[in-house]
Coordinates of C-alpha atoms and ligand atoms in Angstrom, one line a residue:
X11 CA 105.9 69.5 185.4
X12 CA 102.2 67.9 184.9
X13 CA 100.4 67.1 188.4
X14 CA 98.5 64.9 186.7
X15 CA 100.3 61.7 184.7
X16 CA 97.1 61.1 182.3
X17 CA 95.0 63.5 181.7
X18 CA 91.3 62.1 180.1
X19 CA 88.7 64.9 178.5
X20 CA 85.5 64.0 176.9
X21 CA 87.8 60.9 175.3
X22 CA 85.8 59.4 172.6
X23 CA 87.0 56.4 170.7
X24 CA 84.7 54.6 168.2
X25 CA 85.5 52.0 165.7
X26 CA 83.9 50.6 162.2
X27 CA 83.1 54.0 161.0
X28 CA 81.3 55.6 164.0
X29 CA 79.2 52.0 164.1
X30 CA 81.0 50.8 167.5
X31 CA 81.3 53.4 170.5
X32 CA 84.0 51.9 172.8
X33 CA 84.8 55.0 175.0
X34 CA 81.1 57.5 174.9
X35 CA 83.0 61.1 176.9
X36 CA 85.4 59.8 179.4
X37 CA 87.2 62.4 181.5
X38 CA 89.6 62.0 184.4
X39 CA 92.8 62.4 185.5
X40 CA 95.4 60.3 187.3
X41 CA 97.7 62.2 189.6
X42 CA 101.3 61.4 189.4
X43 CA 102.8 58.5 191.6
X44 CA 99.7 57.2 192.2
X45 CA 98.1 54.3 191.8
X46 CA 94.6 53.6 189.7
X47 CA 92.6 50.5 189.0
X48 CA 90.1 50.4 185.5
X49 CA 87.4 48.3 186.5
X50 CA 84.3 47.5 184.7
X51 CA 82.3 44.5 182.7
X52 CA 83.8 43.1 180.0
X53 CA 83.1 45.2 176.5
X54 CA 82.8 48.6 178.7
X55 CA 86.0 49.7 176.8
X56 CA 89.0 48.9 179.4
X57 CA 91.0 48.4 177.1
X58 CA 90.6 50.8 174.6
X59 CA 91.3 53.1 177.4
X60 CA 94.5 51.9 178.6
X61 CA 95.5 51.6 174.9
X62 CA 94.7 55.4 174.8
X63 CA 96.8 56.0 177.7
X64 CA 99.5 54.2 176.8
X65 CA 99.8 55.8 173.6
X66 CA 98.7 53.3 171.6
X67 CA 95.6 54.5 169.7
X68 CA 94.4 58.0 169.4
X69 CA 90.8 58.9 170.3
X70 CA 88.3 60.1 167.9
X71 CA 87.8 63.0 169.8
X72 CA 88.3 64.6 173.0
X73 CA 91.7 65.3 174.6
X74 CA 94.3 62.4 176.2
X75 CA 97.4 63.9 177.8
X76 CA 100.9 61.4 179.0
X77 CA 102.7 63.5 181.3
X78 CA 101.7 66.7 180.6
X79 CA 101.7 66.1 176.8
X80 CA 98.9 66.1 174.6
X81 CA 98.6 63.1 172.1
X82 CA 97.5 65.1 169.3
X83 CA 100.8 67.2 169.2
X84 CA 102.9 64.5 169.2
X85 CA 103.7 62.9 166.2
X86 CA 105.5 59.9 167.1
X87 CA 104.0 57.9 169.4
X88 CA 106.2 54.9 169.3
X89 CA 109.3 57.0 170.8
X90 CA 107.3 58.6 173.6
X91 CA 106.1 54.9 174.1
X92 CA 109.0 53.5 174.3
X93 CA 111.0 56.2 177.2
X94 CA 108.5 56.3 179.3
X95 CA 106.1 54.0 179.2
X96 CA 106.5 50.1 180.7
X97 CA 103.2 47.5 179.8
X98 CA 102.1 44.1 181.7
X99 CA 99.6 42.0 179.9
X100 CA 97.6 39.0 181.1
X101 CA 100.2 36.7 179.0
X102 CA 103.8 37.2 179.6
X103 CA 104.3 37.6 175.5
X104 CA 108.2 36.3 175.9
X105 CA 110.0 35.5 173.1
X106 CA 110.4 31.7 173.2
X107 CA 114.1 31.1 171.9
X108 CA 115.9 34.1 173.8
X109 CA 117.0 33.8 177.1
X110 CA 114.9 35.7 180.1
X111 CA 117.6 38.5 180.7
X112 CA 117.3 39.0 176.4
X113 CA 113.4 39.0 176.7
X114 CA 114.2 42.0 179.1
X115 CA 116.2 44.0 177.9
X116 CA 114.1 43.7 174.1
X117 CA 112.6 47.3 175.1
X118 CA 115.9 48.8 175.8
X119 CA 117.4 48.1 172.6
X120 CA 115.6 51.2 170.3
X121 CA 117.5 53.2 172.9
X122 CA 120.8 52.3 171.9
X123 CA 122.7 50.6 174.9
X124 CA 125.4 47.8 174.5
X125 CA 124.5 44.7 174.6
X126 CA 126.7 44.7 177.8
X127 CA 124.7 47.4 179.3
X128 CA 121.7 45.7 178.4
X129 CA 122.5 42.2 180.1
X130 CA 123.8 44.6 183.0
X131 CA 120.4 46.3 183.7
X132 CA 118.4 43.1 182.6
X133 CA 119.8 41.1 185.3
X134 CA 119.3 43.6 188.3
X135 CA 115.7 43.8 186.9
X136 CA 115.8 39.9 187.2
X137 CA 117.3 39.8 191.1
X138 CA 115.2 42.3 191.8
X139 CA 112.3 40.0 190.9
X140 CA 113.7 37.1 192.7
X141 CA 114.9 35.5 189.3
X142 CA 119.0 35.6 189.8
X143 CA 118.9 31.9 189.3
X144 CA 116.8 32.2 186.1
X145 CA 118.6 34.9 183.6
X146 CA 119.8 32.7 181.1
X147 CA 116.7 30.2 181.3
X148 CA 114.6 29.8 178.0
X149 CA 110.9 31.1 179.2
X150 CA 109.8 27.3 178.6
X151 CA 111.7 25.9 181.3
X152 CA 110.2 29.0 183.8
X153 CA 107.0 28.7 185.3
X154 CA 104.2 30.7 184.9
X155 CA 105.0 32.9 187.5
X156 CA 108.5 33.3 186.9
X157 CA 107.3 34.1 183.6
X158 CA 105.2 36.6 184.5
X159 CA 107.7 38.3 187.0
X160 CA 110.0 38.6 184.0
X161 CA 107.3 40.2 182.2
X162 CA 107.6 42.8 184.9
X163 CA 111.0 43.3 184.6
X164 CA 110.7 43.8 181.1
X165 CA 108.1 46.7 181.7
X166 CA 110.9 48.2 183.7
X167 CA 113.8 48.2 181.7
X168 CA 113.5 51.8 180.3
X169 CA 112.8 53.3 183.9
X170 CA 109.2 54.2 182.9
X171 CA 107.4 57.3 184.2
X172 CA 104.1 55.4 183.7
X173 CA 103.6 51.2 184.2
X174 CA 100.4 50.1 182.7
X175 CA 99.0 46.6 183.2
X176 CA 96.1 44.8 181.9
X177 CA 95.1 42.0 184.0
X178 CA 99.0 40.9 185.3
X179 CA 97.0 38.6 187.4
X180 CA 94.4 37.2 185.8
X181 CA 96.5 34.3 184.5
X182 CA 98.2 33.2 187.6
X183 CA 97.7 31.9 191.1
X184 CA 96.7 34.5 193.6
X185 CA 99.9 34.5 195.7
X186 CA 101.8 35.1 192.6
X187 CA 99.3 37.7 192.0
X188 CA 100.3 39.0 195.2
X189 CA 103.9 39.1 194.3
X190 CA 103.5 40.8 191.0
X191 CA 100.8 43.5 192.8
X192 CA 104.0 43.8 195.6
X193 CA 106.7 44.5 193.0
X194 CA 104.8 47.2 190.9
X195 CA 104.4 48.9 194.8
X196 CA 107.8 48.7 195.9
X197 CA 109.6 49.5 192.7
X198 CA 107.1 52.7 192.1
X199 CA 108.7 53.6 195.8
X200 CA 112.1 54.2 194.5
X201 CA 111.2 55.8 190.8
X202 CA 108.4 58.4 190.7
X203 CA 106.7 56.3 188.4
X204 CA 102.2 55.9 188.4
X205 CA 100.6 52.7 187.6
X206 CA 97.6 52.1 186.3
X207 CA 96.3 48.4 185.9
X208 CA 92.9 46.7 184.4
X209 CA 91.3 44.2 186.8
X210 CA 88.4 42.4 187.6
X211 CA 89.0 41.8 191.3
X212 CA 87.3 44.3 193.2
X213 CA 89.9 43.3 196.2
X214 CA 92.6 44.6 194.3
X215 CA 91.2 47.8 192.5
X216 CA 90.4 48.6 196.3
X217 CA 93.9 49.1 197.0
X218 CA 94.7 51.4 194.5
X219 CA 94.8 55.3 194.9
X220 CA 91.9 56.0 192.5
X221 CA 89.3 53.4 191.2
X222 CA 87.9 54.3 187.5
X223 CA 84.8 52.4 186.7
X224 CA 83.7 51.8 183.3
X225 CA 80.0 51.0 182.4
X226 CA 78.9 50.9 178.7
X227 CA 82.2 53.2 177.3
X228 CA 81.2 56.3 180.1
X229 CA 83.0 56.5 183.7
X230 CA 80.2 55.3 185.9
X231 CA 82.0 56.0 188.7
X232 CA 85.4 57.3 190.5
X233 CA 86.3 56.5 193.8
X234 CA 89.5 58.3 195.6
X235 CA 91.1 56.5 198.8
X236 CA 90.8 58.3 201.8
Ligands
ADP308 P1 86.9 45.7 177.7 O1 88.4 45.8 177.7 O2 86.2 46.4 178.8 O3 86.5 44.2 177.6 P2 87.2 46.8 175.0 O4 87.8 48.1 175.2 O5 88.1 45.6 174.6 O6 86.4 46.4 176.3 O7 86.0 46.9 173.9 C1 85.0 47.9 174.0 C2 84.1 47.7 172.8 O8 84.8 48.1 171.6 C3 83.6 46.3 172.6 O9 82.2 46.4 172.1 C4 84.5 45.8 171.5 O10 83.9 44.8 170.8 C5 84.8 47.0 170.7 N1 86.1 47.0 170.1 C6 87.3 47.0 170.7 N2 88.3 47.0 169.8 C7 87.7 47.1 168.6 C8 88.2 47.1 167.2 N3 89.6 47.1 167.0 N4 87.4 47.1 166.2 C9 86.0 47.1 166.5 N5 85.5 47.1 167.7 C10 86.3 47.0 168.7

């Protein structure tokens, strides 16, 4: 197996025909289990990198490797996506009309469990989130927290190798944001699993492993924890 979980060389991405350089060269890699912040001002390509890494997009040139596979050999993206990869976005992006533990499991059905097996796992996710009392609440009558918890759980469901988050805290209050940051830590304890997460709070990118800053589509800087 791979040391490193994402492996980034000379990664170029441009859009409207060559017209818009998101990503100008970026190379890096994230080491498994660990932990890596994307920092940088708005437009510098965060998220056409983490769209990259999550298998998502393909780059214009250069090499991106997912656990120790290279993204130009593999030809369907949406499969590898959906084993081993879990996402968090700023918004929860539940579906209004199905209960939280349905919202969760959504990712697990492609794999073929039962519906049984699906509430099963969805609801551990749940308690394991603090939301027991919640798993067959509509998202509307959750608050934004809860809702974002679930959102969590959801990114869990297929036991992902790699969580990838963009912003999970810039919608809500920061002791929320302090629970959501808690849960990525404790459940990456108890799977071998990295995360990687977009943020503009230079309090939280310090905590991670590996801080990857983004200036103008080029990797202005990386800084390792001691
Ligand atoms: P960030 O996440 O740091 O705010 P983005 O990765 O979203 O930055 O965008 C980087 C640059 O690429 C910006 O100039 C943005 O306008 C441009 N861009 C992003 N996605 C597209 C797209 N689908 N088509 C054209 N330009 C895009």
């Amino acid at each position: 197996m791979s040391e490193s979980a994402i492996e980034c060389q000379e990664v170029v991405r441009s859009y409207e025909g060559g017209l818009v350089q998101a990503l100008r060269g970026v190379s890096f890699s994230i080491p498994t289990q660990s932990s890596a912040a994307i920092v940088g001002p708005s437009g510098s390509g965060k998220s056409t990198l983490l769209h990259l890494i999550g298998a998502l997009d393909r780059p214009t040139s250069g090499r991106v490797s997912i656990l120790g596979q290279d993204l130009a050999r593999i030809t369907d993206l949406d499969s590898l996506r959906g084993r081993t990869i879990g996402f968090v976005f700023q918004l929860h992006h539940l579906i209004p009309n199905l209960p939280l533990w349905e919202n969760v499991s959504l990712p697990a059905v492609p794999l073929g469990l039962s519906r049984a097996e699906r509430k099963r796992k969805a609801c551990g996710l749940l308690e394991r989130v603090g939301l027991q009392e919640r798993v067959e609440f509509l998202p509307v009558k959750c608050s934004g927290g809860e809702r974002q918890r679930a959102a969590v759980a959801r990114a869990l469901i297929n036991d992902p190798k790699l969580l990838l988050a963009d912003e999970p805290t810039g919608s809500v209050d920061s002791e929320t944001g302090r629970q959501i940051l808690d849960l990525f830590e404790s459940f990456a304890e108890d799977r071998d699993m990295t995360r990687v997460l977009i943020t503009h709070n230079e309090a939280i990118a310090a905590e991670a492993d590996l801080t990857l800053r983004i200036v103008d589509g080029r990797l202005a800087e990386q800084v390792r924890k001691a």
